[in-house]
Each structure stands twice: as C-alpha cells, then as structure tokens.
C-alpha cells in the first residue's frame, strides 16, 4: 500500500515514531494509503531544517526565488492529470472539478506570488527637516501554514507560495483527511530544485502535528484555513506567544435573489454555489433568500434542475457531485438534516445518504433542499458544510439584510438583481468580506480575501499576503 512520507530538509522521510494513519478513498469508503502520524519530534526536525535554510533563502535574490517557484508552477501543469486524479481519489470530488479548478488554481497561486514578489512596492517618506524614511519588508523567519481538506492543493499552495516567495522558510501541514496531493507536490519541489529546508511538509493529525506547529516557540507566524472552532484554539495559542496570525474560517453565506434578477443566469449559478464540491466550499451559499414574487417559480425550477444533477463515482464524466470527504463528515451533515426536520423544516428534495452501485461503501449523499425554517434557527445559523441549502422567502431589502447578517459568520454573500443601486446598497450593508453581484466564486488573485465576524481575522490575496509574511521595518536617515 502507498505510504505517504513527510518532506523534511529536502527529503521524503518516515515519521520518527514510524507510525502511520489510514487514508481513505471516500468514493469507495476504503483505505488506500497510509500517512505519517507525525508528532512534536517530526515538527522539531522540520523546524530545524527550516531554521538552517532561512538565512540562505532570505538572502537569495527575489528573482531567483521567483525562478524556482515558476518552475514549480510549470511542473504542476505538466503533472495536471496525475494531480487531478489524486485529488479526486483523496477527496471524493468529481475529477472534472479537480481538473478545472483545483489543480489549475494551485499552479496559478504559485505563479501569481512568484511574480507578485518582484513587484511588491515599498514605501518611503521624506521629511522637510532633512530626514528620509524608507520601509524594508523583511521575511519573518520560520512560519507555519495549516490548510483544510476541501480544496487541498489549492489552499495549501495559496498559503505557502506567498510565504516562500517572501523569503520565509515554512513548516506546513495539509489536512490529515486529504494529504495525497501535498505529498506529490513535495516530489515536485525536489524536482524544481527548491533548496532543502525551505519548505517542510509534516503530515498528521491537527491535534498533534498541527498543534506542535502552532505551539512551537520559534515558529513566528501562523497562516491557518479551517473551521472556526479550530481557529479559536489557534488564535488563543498564538496570542500567548504574540505570534502573527491569519485566520480564514467558516461561513454561512447568504445567496440573495431579488425579483428583478436575470433568472436563468441566477438559476444556473445558484446550482453551482449550492452544490459545487458537494457543498464543501467555504464560499457556498447555503442560505438562499428569495424575494416573494419569484419564490414559487424559483423553487420549482431549482428542484427540476436537481433531478438531473448526477451524484456518483468522481471519475465518471457525467458526475456533478461526488462523495463527501469522510464518514464522520457525512454523518455530521446528515445530523443537520435530522435537526432541520426537528426544527420543523420540510425536505423538498434529497435528505438521504445514497448508495451507488459498485461504490456501496462510499460517502454519497443527495443534494438537499429544505424550506419552512425561520432565519434564526440552528439549521440557518450553523455551518453545515455539505450539500444542504435552505430556502427562505423575503419581502423587502431591509428584511433580507437583517436575515443575512444574523449569523456569527461573515465570509461571503451573493446578490442577484438588475438594479445597480440596490446591488450596491446591499454590497455596502452586508456583513461579509466578499460580495458577488450577479456572479459567484469569481476570483482575481490581487483582491483581498477573508471574512468578518467569526469568519476570520486578516486578509489573504495579492500584496496583502506578501505583507503578512514580511515585517515592515522603518529606517530613518538624516542627510
Ligand atoms: P479543521 O479546522 O478541522 O482543520 C483545518 C486544519 O487544521 C487541518 O489541517 C487540521 O488537521 C488542522 N487542525 C485541527 N485541529 C488543530 C489544532 N488544534 N491545532 C492545529 N491544527 C489543527 O477544518 P476542516 O479541515 O474540517 O475544513 C473545513 C472548514 O474550513 C470549514 O469550516 C470551512 O468553512 C473552512 N474553510 C474556510 C475557508 C476560508 O477561506 N475562509 C476555505 C476553506 C475552508 P486534521 O485534518 O488532521 O484535523
């Protein structure tokens, strides 16, 4: 059986304890590989390698760092097919999605930061009294990057690329649930000639390997994407050591549909924003608010579309939704369907686990649509992170705004209307870090990315990510 290895000091190595965890293929519900169950000692080795590499890497000209990263991006493209298959196998997502989104975005992340670092401007301020100030942006040192399972290589590279491009050395941990593409990526780092120790990948559980990274006294900054509960633990630990921390956390995003929207465009995109990646994207719109005038029309058309929304083997070209990522997660999502029923919700479509012929042990579930729940019940307030949406009618702009802003989260929001003034009023008043008007999931990598309230702290994207991974030092010179 395939044994995934840690990547430390430029080499693929076994964990110190030589113990491994099972890694499941969720489409079959079967163990197909083993991953290191790394602990403090592995993180310490990774830290030492990163610390040894730091001076050399930080003083390597940016152009040279960029050249190596661009080579790495090219290697991702050259291995597109293998990486996409690995992602679909490890995560359960449809192969077409991994090919179209996950893997191209991984190389785009690296290419973006490899070039952005060359153009990242610095500031200078000139004082009339004969002083001039200029700002040096210096790498922090050894930093930690921790990423989740829903977009494995996509979010892993989104963090490590700006960290490395800025001259830091990294100890990174992908999710234990989806480690495979990070392992393949470590082989590409070797092939690209990334100097040893610049990136170290430690596989294992969040509560052991992840916690060892966060708690390490000399790892000076943590960039984390994952659930809000984990983010809270990490924020507390970072506060104790005054570590720099960036947190990209959960969401319960509103999808707001006004009577005057372009109905066909809205319907097509709402299908994606509800169920893409089995609803396991932090930006999915799980609460759908529909203005009264088109509520019935929307409901009928949406359900009709779902009848042909095929759930099944991720490798089948007809498949729109694959398997959920794990048995635990499937059970969690199903428990929310049960909760919705207890709270008085009516299941309009789906709601059940699915058995797929030939894949009987896989973690499949029907796309699920629920109506009849108040905006403030638990189903409409807590993140489910699966293929479950609720439909909620509304009358006025003010009413829907109060519903939309009622959760503890504030990651993204989508608004459908042809009225440009209304769209902009909504955008201004929504509690969200990202608002999409008449579109969804369109990303320009230069723009700020992140959430408000319990959806996160700080922003990724563009120069902001490079600035997170550097310390600005002001130098004041008398002439
Ligand atoms: P988790 O918070 O469970 O895990 C995220 C990462 O943190 C994993 O690598 C995990 O390891 C690790 N981890 C868990 N506990 C600790 C700990 N105590 N110390 C250090 N590391 C730890 O999130 P999920 O993987 O379940 O991802 C889903 C969540 O991520 C959802 O809430 C979703 O909204 C959010 N998300 C947010 C995004 C954003 O940009 N705002 C984007 C994508 C997802 P292990 O897997 O081994 O437990």
PDB file of N, CA and C in Angstrom, residues 63-143:
ATOM      1  N   UNK A  63      14.441  37.468  -7.616  1.00  0.00           N
ATOM      2  CA  UNK A  63      14.310  36.957  -8.989  1.00  0.00           C
ATOM      3  C   UNK A  63      14.625  35.462  -9.029  1.00  0.00           C
ATOM      4  N   UNK A  64      15.599  35.042  -8.217  1.00  0.00           N
ATOM      5  CA  UNK A  64      15.967  33.627  -8.190  1.00  0.00           C
ATOM      6  C   UNK A  64      14.884  32.810  -7.461  1.00  0.00           C
ATOM      7  N   UNK A  65      14.361  33.363  -6.377  1.00  0.00           N
ATOM      8  CA  UNK A  65      13.259  32.675  -5.683  1.00  0.00           C
ATOM      9  C   UNK A  65      12.085  32.522  -6.645  1.00  0.00           C
ATOM     10  N   UNK A  66      11.839  33.582  -7.386  1.00  0.00           N
ATOM     11  CA  UNK A  66      10.734  33.586  -8.346  1.00  0.00           C
ATOM     12  C   UNK A  66      10.964  32.514  -9.421  1.00  0.00           C
ATOM     13  N   UNK A  67      12.197  32.428  -9.908  1.00  0.00           N
ATOM     14  CA  UNK A  67      12.502  31.464 -10.984  1.00  0.00           C
ATOM     15  C   UNK A  67      12.190  30.034 -10.528  1.00  0.00           C
ATOM     16  N   UNK A  68      12.571  29.713  -9.288  1.00  0.00           N
ATOM     17  CA  UNK A  68      12.333  28.351  -8.782  1.00  0.00           C
ATOM     18  C   UNK A  68      10.832  28.095  -8.626  1.00  0.00           C
ATOM     19  N   UNK A  69      10.124  29.111  -8.126  1.00  0.00           N
ATOM     20  CA  UNK A  69       8.674  28.939  -7.951  1.00  0.00           C
ATOM     21  C   UNK A  69       7.965  28.804  -9.303  1.00  0.00           C
ATOM     22  N   UNK A  70       8.432  29.547 -10.300  1.00  0.00           N
ATOM     23  CA  UNK A  70       7.800  29.430 -11.620  1.00  0.00           C
ATOM     24  C   UNK A  70       8.031  28.038 -12.203  1.00  0.00           C
ATOM     25  N   UNK A  71       9.208  27.494 -11.921  1.00  0.00           N
ATOM     26  CA  UNK A  71       9.490  26.121 -12.379  1.00  0.00           C
ATOM     27  C   UNK A  71       8.510  25.144 -11.698  1.00  0.00           C
ATOM     28  N   UNK A  72       8.285  25.395 -10.420  1.00  0.00           N
ATOM     29  CA  UNK A  72       7.351  24.547  -9.654  1.00  0.00           C
ATOM     30  C   UNK A  72       5.934  24.635 -10.251  1.00  0.00           C
ATOM     31  N   UNK A  73       5.521  25.850 -10.602  1.00  0.00           N
ATOM     32  CA  UNK A  73       4.193  26.029 -11.212  1.00  0.00           C
ATOM     33  C   UNK A  73       4.120  25.265 -12.535  1.00  0.00           C
ATOM     34  N   UNK A  74       5.182  25.337 -13.321  1.00  0.00           N
ATOM     35  CA  UNK A  74       5.199  24.602 -14.600  1.00  0.00           C
ATOM     36  C   UNK A  74       5.086  23.096 -14.352  1.00  0.00           C
ATOM     37  N   UNK A  75       5.762  22.633 -13.310  1.00  0.00           N
ATOM     38  CA  UNK A  75       5.706  21.187 -13.015  1.00  0.00           C
ATOM     39  C   UNK A  75       4.300  20.754 -12.599  1.00  0.00           C
ATOM     40  N   UNK A  76       3.591  21.633 -11.900  1.00  0.00           N
ATOM     41  CA  UNK A  76       2.196  21.303 -11.549  1.00  0.00           C
ATOM     42  C   UNK A  76       1.395  21.146 -12.838  1.00  0.00           C
ATOM     43  N   UNK A  77       1.583  22.070 -13.768  1.00  0.00           N
ATOM     44  CA  UNK A  77       0.845  21.980 -15.047  1.00  0.00           C
ATOM     45  C   UNK A  77       1.217  20.706 -15.804  1.00  0.00           C
ATOM     46  N   UNK A  78       2.509  20.383 -15.798  1.00  0.00           N
ATOM     47  CA  UNK A  78       2.936  19.169 -16.523  1.00  0.00           C
ATOM     48  C   UNK A  78       2.351  17.900 -15.901  1.00  0.00           C
ATOM     49  N   UNK A  79       2.064  17.962 -14.614  1.00  0.00           N
ATOM     50  CA  UNK A  79       1.527  16.783 -13.909  1.00  0.00           C
ATOM     51  C   UNK A  79       0.041  16.938 -13.593  1.00  0.00           C
ATOM     52  N   UNK A  80      -0.626  17.769 -14.376  1.00  0.00           N
ATOM     53  CA  UNK A  80      -2.021  18.127 -14.138  1.00  0.00           C
ATOM     54  C   UNK A  80      -2.921  16.897 -13.985  1.00  0.00           C
ATOM     55  N   UNK A  81      -2.781  15.968 -14.913  1.00  0.00           N
ATOM     56  CA  UNK A  81      -3.654  14.792 -14.935  1.00  0.00           C
ATOM     57  C   UNK A  81      -3.471  13.949 -13.663  1.00  0.00           C
ATOM     58  N   UNK A  82      -2.220  13.668 -13.327  1.00  0.00           N
ATOM     59  CA  UNK A  82      -1.934  12.827 -12.150  1.00  0.00           C
ATOM     60  C   UNK A  82      -2.419  13.516 -10.867  1.00  0.00           C
ATOM     61  N   UNK A  83      -2.180  14.823 -10.774  1.00  0.00           N
ATOM     62  CA  UNK A  83      -2.594  15.556  -9.566  1.00  0.00           C
ATOM     63  C   UNK A  83      -4.120  15.610  -9.450  1.00  0.00           C
ATOM     64  N   UNK A  84      -4.797  15.815 -10.587  1.00  0.00           N
ATOM     65  CA  UNK A  84      -6.268  15.886 -10.552  1.00  0.00           C
ATOM     66  C   UNK A  84      -6.846  14.534 -10.123  1.00  0.00           C
ATOM     67  N   UNK A  85      -6.278  13.459 -10.659  1.00  0.00           N
ATOM     68  CA  UNK A  85      -6.769  12.122 -10.262  1.00  0.00           C
ATOM     69  C   UNK A  85      -6.519  11.880  -8.778  1.00  0.00           C
ATOM     70  N   UNK A  86      -5.363  12.318  -8.313  1.00  0.00           N
ATOM     71  CA  UNK A  86      -5.035  12.141  -6.891  1.00  0.00           C
ATOM     72  C   UNK A  86      -6.024  12.924  -6.017  1.00  0.00           C
ATOM     73  N   UNK A  87      -6.350  14.136  -6.449  1.00  0.00           N
ATOM     74  CA  UNK A  87      -7.265  14.966  -5.652  1.00  0.00           C
ATOM     75  C   UNK A  87      -8.666  14.340  -5.607  1.00  0.00           C
ATOM     76  N   UNK A  88      -9.120  13.852  -6.755  1.00  0.00           N
ATOM     77  CA  UNK A  88     -10.455  13.234  -6.811  1.00  0.00           C
ATOM     78  C   UNK A  88     -10.493  11.967  -5.950  1.00  0.00           C
ATOM     79  N   UNK A  89      -9.405  11.194  -5.987  1.00  0.00           N
ATOM     80  CA  UNK A  89      -9.350   9.960  -5.200  1.00  0.00           C
ATOM     81  C   UNK A  89      -9.340  10.260  -3.704  1.00  0.00           C
ATOM     82  N   UNK A  90      -8.557  11.249  -3.328  1.00  0.00           N
ATOM     83  CA  UNK A  90      -8.332  11.534  -1.915  1.00  0.00           C
ATOM     84  C   UNK A  90      -9.520  12.252  -1.279  1.00  0.00           C
ATOM     85  N   UNK A  91     -10.170  13.118  -2.078  1.00  0.00           N
ATOM     86  CA  UNK A  91     -11.208  13.989  -1.521  1.00  0.00           C
ATOM     87  C   UNK A  91     -12.620  13.543  -1.853  1.00  0.00           C
ATOM     88  N   UNK A  92     -12.787  12.804  -2.975  1.00  0.00           N
ATOM     89  CA  UNK A  92     -14.128  12.386  -3.392  1.00  0.00           C
ATOM     90  C   UNK A  92     -14.768  13.342  -4.372  1.00  0.00           C
ATOM     91  N   UNK A  93     -14.071  14.435  -4.698  1.00  0.00           N
ATOM     92  CA  UNK A  93     -14.676  15.434  -5.608  1.00  0.00           C
ATOM     93  C   UNK A  93     -14.654  14.930  -7.038  1.00  0.00           C
ATOM     94  N   UNK A  94     -15.569  15.406  -7.893  1.00  0.00           N
ATOM     95  CA  UNK A  94     -15.561  14.960  -9.289  1.00  0.00           C
ATOM     96  C   UNK A  94     -14.237  15.310  -9.968  1.00  0.00           C
ATOM     97  N   UNK A  95     -13.768  14.385 -10.791  1.00  0.00           N
ATOM     98  CA  UNK A  95     -12.489  14.600 -11.486  1.00  0.00           C
ATOM     99  C   UNK A  95     -12.535  15.877 -12.326  1.00  0.00           C
ATOM    100  N   UNK A  96     -13.696  16.139 -12.961  1.00  0.00           N
ATOM    101  CA  UNK A  96     -13.764  17.332 -13.824  1.00  0.00           C
ATOM    102  C   UNK A  96     -13.483  18.599 -13.023  1.00  0.00           C
ATOM    103  N   UNK A  97     -13.936  18.619 -11.761  1.00  0.00           N
ATOM    104  CA  UNK A  97     -13.747  19.804 -10.911  1.00  0.00           C
ATOM    105  C   UNK A  97     -12.270  19.955 -10.525  1.00  0.00           C
ATOM    106  N   UNK A  98     -11.652  18.836 -10.180  1.00  0.00           N
ATOM    107  CA  UNK A  98     -10.226  18.876  -9.837  1.00  0.00           C
ATOM    108  C   UNK A  98      -9.408  19.361 -11.037  1.00  0.00           C
ATOM    109  N   UNK A  99      -9.815  18.918 -12.238  1.00  0.00           N
ATOM    110  CA  UNK A  99      -9.083  19.314 -13.451  1.00  0.00           C
ATOM    111  C   UNK A  99      -9.319  20.778 -13.788  1.00  0.00           C
ATOM    112  N   UNK A 100     -10.558  21.220 -13.559  1.00  0.00           N
ATOM    113  CA  UNK A 100     -10.941  22.563 -13.987  1.00  0.00           C
ATOM    114  C   UNK A 100     -10.577  23.625 -12.938  1.00  0.00           C
ATOM    115  N   UNK A 101     -10.650  23.260 -11.664  1.00  0.00           N
ATOM    116  CA  UNK A 101     -10.477  24.272 -10.612  1.00  0.00           C
ATOM    117  C   UNK A 101      -9.237  24.022  -9.747  1.00  0.00           C
ATOM    118  N   UNK A 102      -9.192  22.889  -9.067  1.00  0.00           N
ATOM    119  CA  UNK A 102      -8.182  22.712  -8.020  1.00  0.00           C
ATOM    120  C   UNK A 102      -6.738  22.805  -8.534  1.00  0.00           C
ATOM    121  N   UNK A 103      -6.463  22.032  -9.565  1.00  0.00           N
ATOM    122  CA  UNK A 103      -5.048  21.933  -9.983  1.00  0.00           C
ATOM    123  C   UNK A 103      -4.604  23.178 -10.751  1.00  0.00           C
ATOM    124  N   UNK A 104      -5.437  23.690 -11.692  1.00  0.00           N
ATOM    125  CA  UNK A 104      -5.023  24.947 -12.342  1.00  0.00           C
ATOM    126  C   UNK A 104      -4.830  26.081 -11.335  1.00  0.00           C
ATOM    127  N   UNK A 105      -5.687  26.103 -10.309  1.00  0.00           N
ATOM    128  CA  UNK A 105      -5.550  27.179  -9.327  1.00  0.00           C
ATOM    129  C   UNK A 105      -4.267  27.015  -8.496  1.00  0.00           C
ATOM    130  N   UNK A 106      -3.854  25.765  -8.265  1.00  0.00           N
ATOM    131  CA  UNK A 106      -2.612  25.556  -7.500  1.00  0.00           C
ATOM    132  C   UNK A 106      -1.431  26.160  -8.260  1.00  0.00           C
ATOM    133  N   UNK A 107      -1.337  25.905  -9.561  1.00  0.00           N
ATOM    134  CA  UNK A 107      -0.198  26.491 -10.301  1.00  0.00           C
ATOM    135  C   UNK A 107      -0.384  28.004 -10.427  1.00  0.00           C
ATOM    136  N   UNK A 108      -1.634  28.458 -10.571  1.00  0.00           N
ATOM    137  CA  UNK A 108      -1.866  29.912 -10.660  1.00  0.00           C
ATOM    138  C   UNK A 108      -1.434  30.612  -9.370  1.00  0.00           C
ATOM    139  N   UNK A 109      -1.700  29.994  -8.218  1.00  0.00           N
ATOM    140  CA  UNK A 109      -1.278  30.582  -6.936  1.00  0.00           C
ATOM    141  C   UNK A 109       0.231  30.798  -6.919  1.00  0.00           C
ATOM    142  N   UNK A 110       0.940  29.758  -7.328  1.00  0.00           N
ATOM    143  CA  UNK A 110       2.400  29.833  -7.239  1.00  0.00           C
ATOM    144  C   UNK A 110       2.942  30.856  -8.235  1.00  0.00           C
ATOM    145  N   UNK A 111       2.385  30.816  -9.442  1.00  0.00           N
ATOM    146  CA  UNK A 111       2.824  31.770 -10.469  1.00  0.00           C
ATOM    147  C   UNK A 111       2.512  33.212 -10.013  1.00  0.00           C
ATOM    148  N   UNK A 112       1.344  33.380  -9.444  1.00  0.00           N
ATOM    149  CA  UNK A 112       0.937  34.729  -9.013  1.00  0.00           C
ATOM    150  C   UNK A 112       1.938  35.293  -7.998  1.00  0.00           C
ATOM    151  N   UNK A 113       2.231  34.528  -6.943  1.00  0.00           N
ATOM    152  CA  UNK A 113       3.105  35.075  -5.888  1.00  0.00           C
ATOM    153  C   UNK A 113       4.572  35.103  -6.327  1.00  0.00           C
ATOM    154  N   UNK A 114       4.939  34.190  -7.236  1.00  0.00           N
ATOM    155  CA  UNK A 114       6.316  34.212  -7.757  1.00  0.00           C
ATOM    156  C   UNK A 114       6.576  35.517  -8.505  1.00  0.00           C
ATOM    157  N   UNK A 115       5.563  36.044  -9.163  1.00  0.00           N
ATOM    158  CA  UNK A 115       5.752  37.293  -9.905  1.00  0.00           C
ATOM    159  C   UNK A 115       5.404  38.505  -9.036  1.00  0.00           C
ATOM    160  N   UNK A 116       4.376  38.354  -8.182  1.00  0.00           N
ATOM    161  CA  UNK A 116       3.973  39.493  -7.339  1.00  0.00           C
ATOM    162  C   UNK A 116       5.136  39.964  -6.460  1.00  0.00           C
ATOM    163  N   UNK A 117       5.946  39.025  -5.979  1.00  0.00           N
ATOM    164  CA  UNK A 117       7.005  39.402  -5.045  1.00  0.00           C
ATOM    165  C   UNK A 117       8.013  40.346  -5.715  1.00  0.00           C
ATOM    166  N   UNK A 118       8.142  40.216  -7.018  1.00  0.00           N
ATOM    167  CA  UNK A 118       9.080  41.090  -7.737  1.00  0.00           C
ATOM    168  C   UNK A 118       8.520  42.510  -7.820  1.00  0.00           C
ATOM    169  N   UNK A 119       7.195  42.617  -7.796  1.00  0.00           N
ATOM    170  CA  UNK A 119       6.571  43.931  -7.986  1.00  0.00           C
ATOM    171  C   UNK A 119       6.021  44.533  -6.698  1.00  0.00           C
ATOM    172  N   UNK A 120       6.217  43.855  -5.567  1.00  0.00           N
ATOM    173  CA  UNK A 120       5.647  44.342  -4.307  1.00  0.00           C
ATOM    174  C   UNK A 120       6.311  45.668  -3.928  1.00  0.00           C
ATOM    175  N   UNK A 121       5.562  46.762  -3.908  1.00  0.00           N
ATOM    176  CA  UNK A 121       6.221  48.051  -3.669  1.00  0.00           C
ATOM    177  C   UNK A 121       6.533  48.274  -2.190  1.00  0.00           C
ATOM    178  N   UNK A 122       7.471  49.139  -1.931  1.00  0.00           N
ATOM    179  CA  UNK A 122       7.748  49.549  -0.561  1.00  0.00           C
ATOM    180  C   UNK A 122       7.472  51.055  -0.463  1.00  0.00           C
ATOM    181  N   UNK A 123       7.477  51.566   0.773  1.00  0.00           N
ATOM    182  CA  UNK A 123       7.133  52.989   0.925  1.00  0.00           C
ATOM    183  C   UNK A 123       8.368  53.798   1.294  1.00  0.00           C
ATOM    184  N   UNK A 124       8.333  55.090   1.002  1.00  0.00           N
ATOM    185  CA  UNK A 124       9.323  56.000   1.586  1.00  0.00           C
ATOM    186  C   UNK A 124       8.643  57.336   1.860  1.00  0.00           C
ATOM    187  N   UNK A 125       9.097  58.005   2.923  1.00  0.00           N
ATOM    188  CA  UNK A 125       8.503  59.273   3.348  1.00  0.00           C
ATOM    189  C   UNK A 125       9.644  60.255   3.593  1.00  0.00           C
ATOM    190  N   UNK A 126       9.501  61.439   3.023  1.00  0.00           N
ATOM    191  CA  UNK A 126      10.598  62.409   3.118  1.00  0.00           C
ATOM    192  C   UNK A 126      10.159  63.582   3.989  1.00  0.00           C
ATOM    193  N   UNK A 127      10.997  63.912   4.955  1.00  0.00           N
ATOM    194  CA  UNK A 127      10.657  64.991   5.890  1.00  0.00           C
ATOM    195  C   UNK A 127      11.453  66.236   5.502  1.00  0.00           C
ATOM    196  N   UNK A 128      10.807  67.394   5.663  1.00  0.00           N
ATOM    197  CA  UNK A 128      11.455  68.628   5.222  1.00  0.00           C
ATOM    198  C   UNK A 128      12.715  68.934   6.014  1.00  0.00           C
ATOM    199  N   UNK A 129      12.783  68.435   7.253  1.00  0.00           N
ATOM    200  CA  UNK A 129      13.923  68.768   8.123  1.00  0.00           C
ATOM    201  C   UNK A 129      15.197  68.030   7.732  1.00  0.00           C
ATOM    202  N   UNK A 130      15.230  67.290   6.631  1.00  0.00           N
ATOM    203  CA  UNK A 130      16.450  66.603   6.222  1.00  0.00           C
ATOM    204  C   UNK A 130      16.506  65.157   6.678  1.00  0.00           C
ATOM    205  N   UNK A 131      15.352  64.571   6.859  1.00  0.00           N
ATOM    206  CA  UNK A 131      15.291  63.138   7.180  1.00  0.00           C
ATOM    207  C   UNK A 131      14.527  62.435   6.074  1.00  0.00           C
ATOM    208  N   UNK A 132      14.929  61.231   5.811  1.00  0.00           N
ATOM    209  CA  UNK A 132      14.120  60.426   4.898  1.00  0.00           C
ATOM    210  C   UNK A 132      13.874  59.064   5.535  1.00  0.00           C
ATOM    211  N   UNK A 133      12.663  58.549   5.337  1.00  0.00           N
ATOM    212  CA  UNK A 133      12.292  57.235   5.894  1.00  0.00           C
ATOM    213  C   UNK A 133      12.030  56.280   4.744  1.00  0.00           C
ATOM    214  N   UNK A 134      12.499  55.077   4.893  1.00  0.00           N
ATOM    215  CA  UNK A 134      12.092  54.057   3.928  1.00  0.00           C
ATOM    216  C   UNK A 134      11.785  52.763   4.672  1.00  0.00           C
ATOM    217  N   UNK A 135      10.948  51.938   4.049  1.00  0.00           N
ATOM    218  CA  UNK A 135      10.448  50.740   4.731  1.00  0.00           C
ATOM    219  C   UNK A 135      11.041  49.489   4.087  1.00  0.00           C
ATOM    220  N   UNK A 136      11.724  48.717   4.912  1.00  0.00           N
ATOM    221  CA  UNK A 136      12.234  47.417   4.438  1.00  0.00           C
ATOM    222  C   UNK A 136      11.172  46.369   4.739  1.00  0.00           C
ATOM    223  N   UNK A 137      10.861  45.513   3.785  1.00  0.00           N
ATOM    224  CA  UNK A 137       9.923  44.414   4.053  1.00  0.00           C
ATOM    225  C   UNK A 137      10.756  43.144   4.185  1.00  0.00           C
ATOM    226  N   UNK A 138      10.924  42.696   5.413  1.00  0.00           N
ATOM    227  CA  UNK A 138      11.832  41.565   5.643  1.00  0.00           C
ATOM    228  C   UNK A 138      11.070  40.295   6.000  1.00  0.00           C
ATOM    229  N   UNK A 139      11.546  39.161   5.491  1.00  0.00           N
ATOM    230  CA  UNK A 139      10.860  37.912   5.850  1.00  0.00           C
ATOM    231  C   UNK A 139      10.874  37.698   7.362  1.00  0.00           C
ATOM    232  N   UNK A 140       9.870  36.964   7.836  1.00  0.00           N
ATOM    233  CA  UNK A 140       9.690  36.810   9.284  1.00  0.00           C
ATOM    234  C   UNK A 140      10.646  35.773   9.880  1.00  0.00           C
ATOM    235  N   UNK A 141      10.888  34.702   9.145  1.00  0.00           N
ATOM    236  CA  UNK A 141      11.715  33.607   9.666  1.00  0.00           C
ATOM    237  C   UNK A 141      11.080  32.284   9.278  1.00  0.00           C
ATOM    238  N   UNK A 142      10.862  31.443  10.289  1.00  0.00           N
ATOM    239  CA  UNK A 142      10.170  30.172  10.029  1.00  0.00           C
ATOM    240  C   UNK A 142       8.689  30.382  10.354  1.00  0.00           C
ATOM    241  N   UNK A 143       7.838  30.057   9.403  1.00  0.00           N
ATOM    242  CA  UNK A 143       6.394  30.269   9.595  1.00  0.00           C
ATOM    243  C   UNK A 143       5.644  28.939   9.409  1.00  0.00           C
TER     244      UNK A 143
END
